[in-house]
GROMACS .gro file of C-alpha atoms in nm:
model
  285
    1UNK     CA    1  11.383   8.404  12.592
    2UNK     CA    2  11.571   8.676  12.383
    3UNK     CA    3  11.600   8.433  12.106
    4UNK     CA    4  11.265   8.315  12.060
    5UNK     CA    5  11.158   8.695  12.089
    6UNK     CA    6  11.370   8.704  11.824
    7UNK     CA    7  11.275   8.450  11.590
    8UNK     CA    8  10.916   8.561  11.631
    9UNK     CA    9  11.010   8.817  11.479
   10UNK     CA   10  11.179   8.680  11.205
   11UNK     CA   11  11.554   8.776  11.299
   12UNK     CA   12  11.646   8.410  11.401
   13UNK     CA   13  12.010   8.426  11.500
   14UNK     CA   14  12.055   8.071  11.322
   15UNK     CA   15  12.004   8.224  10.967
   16UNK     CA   16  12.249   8.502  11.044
   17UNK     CA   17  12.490   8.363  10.769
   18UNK     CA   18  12.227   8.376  10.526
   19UNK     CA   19  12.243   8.748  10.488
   20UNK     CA   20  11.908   8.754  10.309
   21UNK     CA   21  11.873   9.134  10.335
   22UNK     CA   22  12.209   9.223  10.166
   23UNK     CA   23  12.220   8.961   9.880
   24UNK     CA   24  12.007   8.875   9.574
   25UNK     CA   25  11.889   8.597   9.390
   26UNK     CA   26  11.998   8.749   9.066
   27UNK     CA   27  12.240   9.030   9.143
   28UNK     CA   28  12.595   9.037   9.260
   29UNK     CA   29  12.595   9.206   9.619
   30UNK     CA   30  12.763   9.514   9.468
   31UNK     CA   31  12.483   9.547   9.171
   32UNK     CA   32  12.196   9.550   9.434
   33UNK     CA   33  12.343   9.771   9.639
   34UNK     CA   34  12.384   9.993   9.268
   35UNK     CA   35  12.034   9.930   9.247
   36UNK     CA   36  11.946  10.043   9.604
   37UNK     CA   37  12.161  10.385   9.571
   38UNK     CA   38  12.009  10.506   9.275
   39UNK     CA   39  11.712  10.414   9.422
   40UNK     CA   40  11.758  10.646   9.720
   41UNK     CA   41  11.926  10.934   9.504
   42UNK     CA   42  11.564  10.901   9.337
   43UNK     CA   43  11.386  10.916   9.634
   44UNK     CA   44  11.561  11.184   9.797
   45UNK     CA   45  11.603  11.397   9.512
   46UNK     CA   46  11.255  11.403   9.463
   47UNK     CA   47  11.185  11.518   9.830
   48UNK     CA   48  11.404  11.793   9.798
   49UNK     CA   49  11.310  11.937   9.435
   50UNK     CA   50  10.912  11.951   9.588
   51UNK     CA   51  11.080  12.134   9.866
   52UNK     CA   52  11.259  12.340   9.671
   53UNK     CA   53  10.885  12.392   9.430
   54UNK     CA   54  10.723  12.485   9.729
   55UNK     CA   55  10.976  12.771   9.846
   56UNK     CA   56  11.012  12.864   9.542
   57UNK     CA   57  10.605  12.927   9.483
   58UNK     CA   58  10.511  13.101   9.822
   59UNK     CA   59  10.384  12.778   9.957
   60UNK     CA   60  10.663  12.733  10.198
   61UNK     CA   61  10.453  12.618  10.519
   62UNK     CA   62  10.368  12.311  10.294
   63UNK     CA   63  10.703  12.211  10.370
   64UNK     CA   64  10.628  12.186  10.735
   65UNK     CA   65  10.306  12.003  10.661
   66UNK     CA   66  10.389  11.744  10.466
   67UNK     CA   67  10.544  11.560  10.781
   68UNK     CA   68  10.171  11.502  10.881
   69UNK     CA   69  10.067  11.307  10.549
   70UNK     CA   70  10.097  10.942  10.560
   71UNK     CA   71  10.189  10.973  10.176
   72UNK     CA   72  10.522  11.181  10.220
   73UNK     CA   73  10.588  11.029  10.603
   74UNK     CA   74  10.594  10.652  10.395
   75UNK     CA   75  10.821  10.828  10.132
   76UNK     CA   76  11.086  10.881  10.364
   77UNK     CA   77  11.008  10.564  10.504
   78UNK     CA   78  11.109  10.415  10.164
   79UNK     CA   79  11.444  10.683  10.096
   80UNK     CA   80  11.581  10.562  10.453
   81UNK     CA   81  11.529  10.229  10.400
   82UNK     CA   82  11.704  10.178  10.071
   83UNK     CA   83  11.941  10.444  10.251
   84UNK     CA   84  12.058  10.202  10.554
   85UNK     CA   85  12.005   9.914  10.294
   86UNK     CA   86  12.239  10.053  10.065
   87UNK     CA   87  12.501  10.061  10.351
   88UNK     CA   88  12.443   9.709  10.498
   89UNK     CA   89  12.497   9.584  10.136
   90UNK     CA   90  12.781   9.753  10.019
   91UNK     CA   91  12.954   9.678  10.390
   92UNK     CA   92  12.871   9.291  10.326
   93UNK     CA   93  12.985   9.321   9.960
   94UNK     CA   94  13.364   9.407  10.057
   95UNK     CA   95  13.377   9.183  10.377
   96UNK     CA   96  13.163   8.878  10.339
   97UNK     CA   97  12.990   8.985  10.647
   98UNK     CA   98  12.702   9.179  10.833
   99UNK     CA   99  12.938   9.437  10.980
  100UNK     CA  100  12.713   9.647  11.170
  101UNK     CA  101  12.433   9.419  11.245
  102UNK     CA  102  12.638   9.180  11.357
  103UNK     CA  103  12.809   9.435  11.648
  104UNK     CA  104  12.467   9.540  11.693
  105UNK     CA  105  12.178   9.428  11.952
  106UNK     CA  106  11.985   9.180  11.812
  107UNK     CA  107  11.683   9.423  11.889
  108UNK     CA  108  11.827   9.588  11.519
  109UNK     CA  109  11.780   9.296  11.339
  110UNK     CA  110  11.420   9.255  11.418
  111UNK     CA  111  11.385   9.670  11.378
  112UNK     CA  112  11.536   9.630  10.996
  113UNK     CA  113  11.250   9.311  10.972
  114UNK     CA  114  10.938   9.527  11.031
  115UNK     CA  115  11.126   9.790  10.850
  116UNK     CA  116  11.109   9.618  10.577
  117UNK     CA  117  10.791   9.486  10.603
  118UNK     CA  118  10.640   9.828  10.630
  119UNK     CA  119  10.816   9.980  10.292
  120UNK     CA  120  10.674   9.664  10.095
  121UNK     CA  121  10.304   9.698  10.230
  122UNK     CA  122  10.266  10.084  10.319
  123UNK     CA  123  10.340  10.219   9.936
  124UNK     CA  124  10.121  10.013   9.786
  125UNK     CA  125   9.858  10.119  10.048
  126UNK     CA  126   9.925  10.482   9.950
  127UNK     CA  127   9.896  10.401   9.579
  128UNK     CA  128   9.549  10.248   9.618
  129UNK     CA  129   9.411  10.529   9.827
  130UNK     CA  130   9.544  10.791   9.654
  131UNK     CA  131   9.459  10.711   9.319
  132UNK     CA  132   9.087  10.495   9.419
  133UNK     CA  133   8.999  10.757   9.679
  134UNK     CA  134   9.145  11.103   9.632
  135UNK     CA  135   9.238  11.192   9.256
  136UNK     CA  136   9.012  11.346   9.092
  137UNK     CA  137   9.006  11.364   8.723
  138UNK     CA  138   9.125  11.499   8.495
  139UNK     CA  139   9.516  11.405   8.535
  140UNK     CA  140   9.754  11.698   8.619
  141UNK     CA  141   9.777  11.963   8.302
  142UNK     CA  142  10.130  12.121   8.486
  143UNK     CA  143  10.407  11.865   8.448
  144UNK     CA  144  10.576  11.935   8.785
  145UNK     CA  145  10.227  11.806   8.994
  146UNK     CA  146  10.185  11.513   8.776
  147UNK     CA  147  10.561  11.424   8.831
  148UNK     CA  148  10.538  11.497   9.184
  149UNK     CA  149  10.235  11.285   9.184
  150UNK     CA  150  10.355  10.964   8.999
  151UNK     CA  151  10.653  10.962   9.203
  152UNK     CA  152  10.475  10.950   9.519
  153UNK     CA  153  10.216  10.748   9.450
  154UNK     CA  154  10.315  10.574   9.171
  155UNK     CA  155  10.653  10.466   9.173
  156UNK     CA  156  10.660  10.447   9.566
  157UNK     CA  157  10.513  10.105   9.472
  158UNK     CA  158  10.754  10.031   9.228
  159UNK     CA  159  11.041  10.102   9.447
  160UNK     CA  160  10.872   9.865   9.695
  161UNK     CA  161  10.814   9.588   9.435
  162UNK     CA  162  11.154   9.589   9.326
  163UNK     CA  163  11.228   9.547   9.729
  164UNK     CA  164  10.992   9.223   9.722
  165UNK     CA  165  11.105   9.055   9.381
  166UNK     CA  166  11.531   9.119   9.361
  167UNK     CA  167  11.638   9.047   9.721
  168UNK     CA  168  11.666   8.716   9.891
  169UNK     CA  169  11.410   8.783  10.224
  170UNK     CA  170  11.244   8.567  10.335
  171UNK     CA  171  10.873   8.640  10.387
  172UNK     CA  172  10.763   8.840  10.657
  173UNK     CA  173  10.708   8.694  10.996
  174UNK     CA  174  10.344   8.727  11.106
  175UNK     CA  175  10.448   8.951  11.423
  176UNK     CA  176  10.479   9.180  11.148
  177UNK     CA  177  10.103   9.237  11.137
  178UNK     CA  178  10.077   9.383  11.458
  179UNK     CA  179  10.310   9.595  11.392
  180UNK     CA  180  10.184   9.752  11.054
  181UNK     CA  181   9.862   9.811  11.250
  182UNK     CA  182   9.984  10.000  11.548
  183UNK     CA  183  10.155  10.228  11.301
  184UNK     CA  184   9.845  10.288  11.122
  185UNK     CA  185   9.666  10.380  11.438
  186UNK     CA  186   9.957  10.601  11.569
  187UNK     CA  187   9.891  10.780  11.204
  188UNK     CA  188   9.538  10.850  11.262
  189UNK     CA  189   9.634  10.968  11.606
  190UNK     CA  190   9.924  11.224  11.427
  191UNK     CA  191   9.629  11.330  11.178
  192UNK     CA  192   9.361  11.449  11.454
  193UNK     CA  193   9.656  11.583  11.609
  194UNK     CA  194   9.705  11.762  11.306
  195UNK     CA  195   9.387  11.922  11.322
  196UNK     CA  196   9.345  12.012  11.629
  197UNK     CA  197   9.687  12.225  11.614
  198UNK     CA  198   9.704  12.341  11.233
  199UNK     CA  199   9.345  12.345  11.145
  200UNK     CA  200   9.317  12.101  10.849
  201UNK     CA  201   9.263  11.729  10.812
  202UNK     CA  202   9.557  11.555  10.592
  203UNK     CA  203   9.324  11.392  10.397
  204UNK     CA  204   8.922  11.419  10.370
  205UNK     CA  205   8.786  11.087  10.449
  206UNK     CA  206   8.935  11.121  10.811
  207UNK     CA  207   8.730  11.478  10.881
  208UNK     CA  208   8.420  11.324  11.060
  209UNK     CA  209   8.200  11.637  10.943
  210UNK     CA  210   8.006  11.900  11.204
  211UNK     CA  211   7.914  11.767  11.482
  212UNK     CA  212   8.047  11.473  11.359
  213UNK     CA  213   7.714  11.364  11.139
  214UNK     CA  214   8.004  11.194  10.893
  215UNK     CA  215   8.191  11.003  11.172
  216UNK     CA  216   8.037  10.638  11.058
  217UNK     CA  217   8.177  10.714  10.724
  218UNK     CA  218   8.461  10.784  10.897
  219UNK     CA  219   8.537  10.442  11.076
  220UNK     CA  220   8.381  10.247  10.770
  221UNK     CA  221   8.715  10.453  10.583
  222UNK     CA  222   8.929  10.322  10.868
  223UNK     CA  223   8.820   9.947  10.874
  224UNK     CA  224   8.877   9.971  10.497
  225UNK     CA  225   9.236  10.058  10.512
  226UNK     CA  226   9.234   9.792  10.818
  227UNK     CA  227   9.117   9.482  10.571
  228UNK     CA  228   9.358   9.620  10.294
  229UNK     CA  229   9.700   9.632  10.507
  230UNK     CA  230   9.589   9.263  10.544
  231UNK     CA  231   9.540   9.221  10.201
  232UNK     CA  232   9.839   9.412  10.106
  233UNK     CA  233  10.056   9.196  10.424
  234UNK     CA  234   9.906   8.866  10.265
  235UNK     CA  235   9.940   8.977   9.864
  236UNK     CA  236  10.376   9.105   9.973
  237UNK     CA  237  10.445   8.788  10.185
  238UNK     CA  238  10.322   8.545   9.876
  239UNK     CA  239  10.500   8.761   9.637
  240UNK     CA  240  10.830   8.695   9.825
  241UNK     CA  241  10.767   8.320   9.886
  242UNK     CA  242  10.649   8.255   9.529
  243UNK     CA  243  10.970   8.440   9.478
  244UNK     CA  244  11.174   8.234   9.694
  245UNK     CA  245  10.995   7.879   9.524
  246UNK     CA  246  11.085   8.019   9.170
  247UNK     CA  247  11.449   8.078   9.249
  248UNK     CA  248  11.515   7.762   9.439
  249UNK     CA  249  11.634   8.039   9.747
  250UNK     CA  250  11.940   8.118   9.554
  251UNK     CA  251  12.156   8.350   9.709
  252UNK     CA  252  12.459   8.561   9.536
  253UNK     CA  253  12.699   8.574   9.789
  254UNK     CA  254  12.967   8.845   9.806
  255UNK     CA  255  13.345   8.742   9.744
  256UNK     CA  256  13.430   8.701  10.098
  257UNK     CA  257  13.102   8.544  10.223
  258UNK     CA  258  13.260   8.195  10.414
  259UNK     CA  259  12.949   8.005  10.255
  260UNK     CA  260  13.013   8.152   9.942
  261UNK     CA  261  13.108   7.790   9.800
  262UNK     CA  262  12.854   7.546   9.865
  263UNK     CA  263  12.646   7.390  10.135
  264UNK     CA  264  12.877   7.180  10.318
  265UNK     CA  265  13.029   7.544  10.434
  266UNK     CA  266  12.674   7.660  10.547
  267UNK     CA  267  12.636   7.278  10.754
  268UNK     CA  268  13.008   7.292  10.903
  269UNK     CA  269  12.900   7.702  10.994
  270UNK     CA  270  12.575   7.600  11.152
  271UNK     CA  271  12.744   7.349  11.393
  272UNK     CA  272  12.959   7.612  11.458
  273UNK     CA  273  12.745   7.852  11.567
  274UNK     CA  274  12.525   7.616  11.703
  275UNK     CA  275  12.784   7.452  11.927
  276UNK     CA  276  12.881   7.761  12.027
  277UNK     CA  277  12.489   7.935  12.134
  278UNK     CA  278  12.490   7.595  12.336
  279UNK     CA  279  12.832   7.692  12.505
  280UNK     CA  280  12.711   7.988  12.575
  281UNK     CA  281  12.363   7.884  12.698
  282UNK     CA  282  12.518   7.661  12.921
  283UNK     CA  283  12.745   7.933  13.052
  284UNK     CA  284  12.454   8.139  13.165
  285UNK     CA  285  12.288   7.869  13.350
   0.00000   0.00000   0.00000
């Protein structure tokens, strides 16, 4: 039963060896994981200088706020991704293997699935919104905003593409829908929240008006971020399996990777493991 939860889930215990989420098509182990620490120095450097704006410009309670926009709650989404990514990858670049997934419950394996699912749907979600819905013209005359800006809702998506095109995942599993949509609804639930403890709505298509005479424009808003997480889901999942047609599903494997040279060492590992799931299947019963 555990396993089938699993591989609903796309963390099939079969494709272990594969190490899809610390190895590239067309980097080395050790140059994606480059890739995915300067990514997160970016990330988190940016945080911390808008922090460091807002203190510094009598606007610290902004600080405190900003955990109740979707925008800057993704953002970190994206730093501690590329974060814990970073580590798996440099940990399977000097051993060959999955050191802390594989002394981990399986339940982690699925977690770093949606994970990932979420930081190559969400941003571009954020991106569309923010710049269809909520800029307003003309662009940003102080260069610190317009920085701020473009590196939140801007190259959040880049950061995300780079996630969908380098690596070599496999596409999302559909149980990854779901998912994606019960975070979006646990949002809108941390944004009313919001208001009724701080006073202000995050963002101005969710405030249903006085006596709520703007509510239906309210849940046509909602049903419109609804159809485009689907989109967005449906648009990332091609993306990686046009990716994964292109390349042939080449993977660089690190050094010490025991499949690292050819496919008769990825057949001889899956009877391996196979033989021994059955041994221990058998076992149980």
């Amino acid at each position: 039963m555990t396993i089938s939860w699993a591989r609903l889930f796309g963390a099939d215990p079969s494709l272990d060896n594969l190490h899809r989420f610390e190895t590239s098509w067309l980097l080395s182990p050790m140059a994606l994981a480059g890739v995915r620490a300067l990514t997160t120095l970016y990330i988190f450097t940016t945080i911390f200088t808008i922090w460091g704006w807002y203190g510094s410009h009598d606007d610290s309670s902004a600080i405190g706020q900003s955990f109740s926009y979707f925008t800057w709650l993704t953002y970190w989404g994206l730093g501690f991704y590329h974060l814990t990514a970073t580590i798996h990858t440099v940990l399977y670049a000097r051993t060959g293997r999955s050191v802390l997934l594989d002394r981990w419950p399986r339940v982690f394996r699925v977690l770093h699935v949606l994970f990932y699912a979420t930081i190559t749907t969400f941003p571009f979600l954020v991106t569309i919104v923010f710049w269809a819905i909520l800029f307003k013209a003309p662009f940003y005359k102080e260069t610190f905003p317009g920085w701020s800006n473009i590196s939140q809702h801007g190259l959040n998506s880049l950061h995300a593409l780079v996630e969908i095109i380098l690596p070599a995942t496999a596409p999302h599993p559909w149980m990854a829908i779901p998912v994606l949509v019960l975070l979006l609804l646990f949002y809108v639930c941390v944004a009313y929240i919001t208001h009724a403890t701080s006073g202000f709505y995050t963002y101005s298509f969710l405030d249903p008006g006085v006596d709520g005479h703007k509510s239906g424009l309210v849940t046509g808003y909602c049903f419109g971020i609804l159809v485009a997480i689907l989109i967005l889901f449906l648009v990332s999942w091609g993306l990686i399996r046009l990716r994964v047609y292109l390349t042939g599903d080449r993977i660089k494997r690190a050094a010490r990777d025991p499949l690292r040279h050819g496919p008769g060492d990825f057949d001889n590992a899956t009877r391996l493991r196979d033989a021994s799931m059955e041994m221990k299947q058998a076992s149980a019963v």
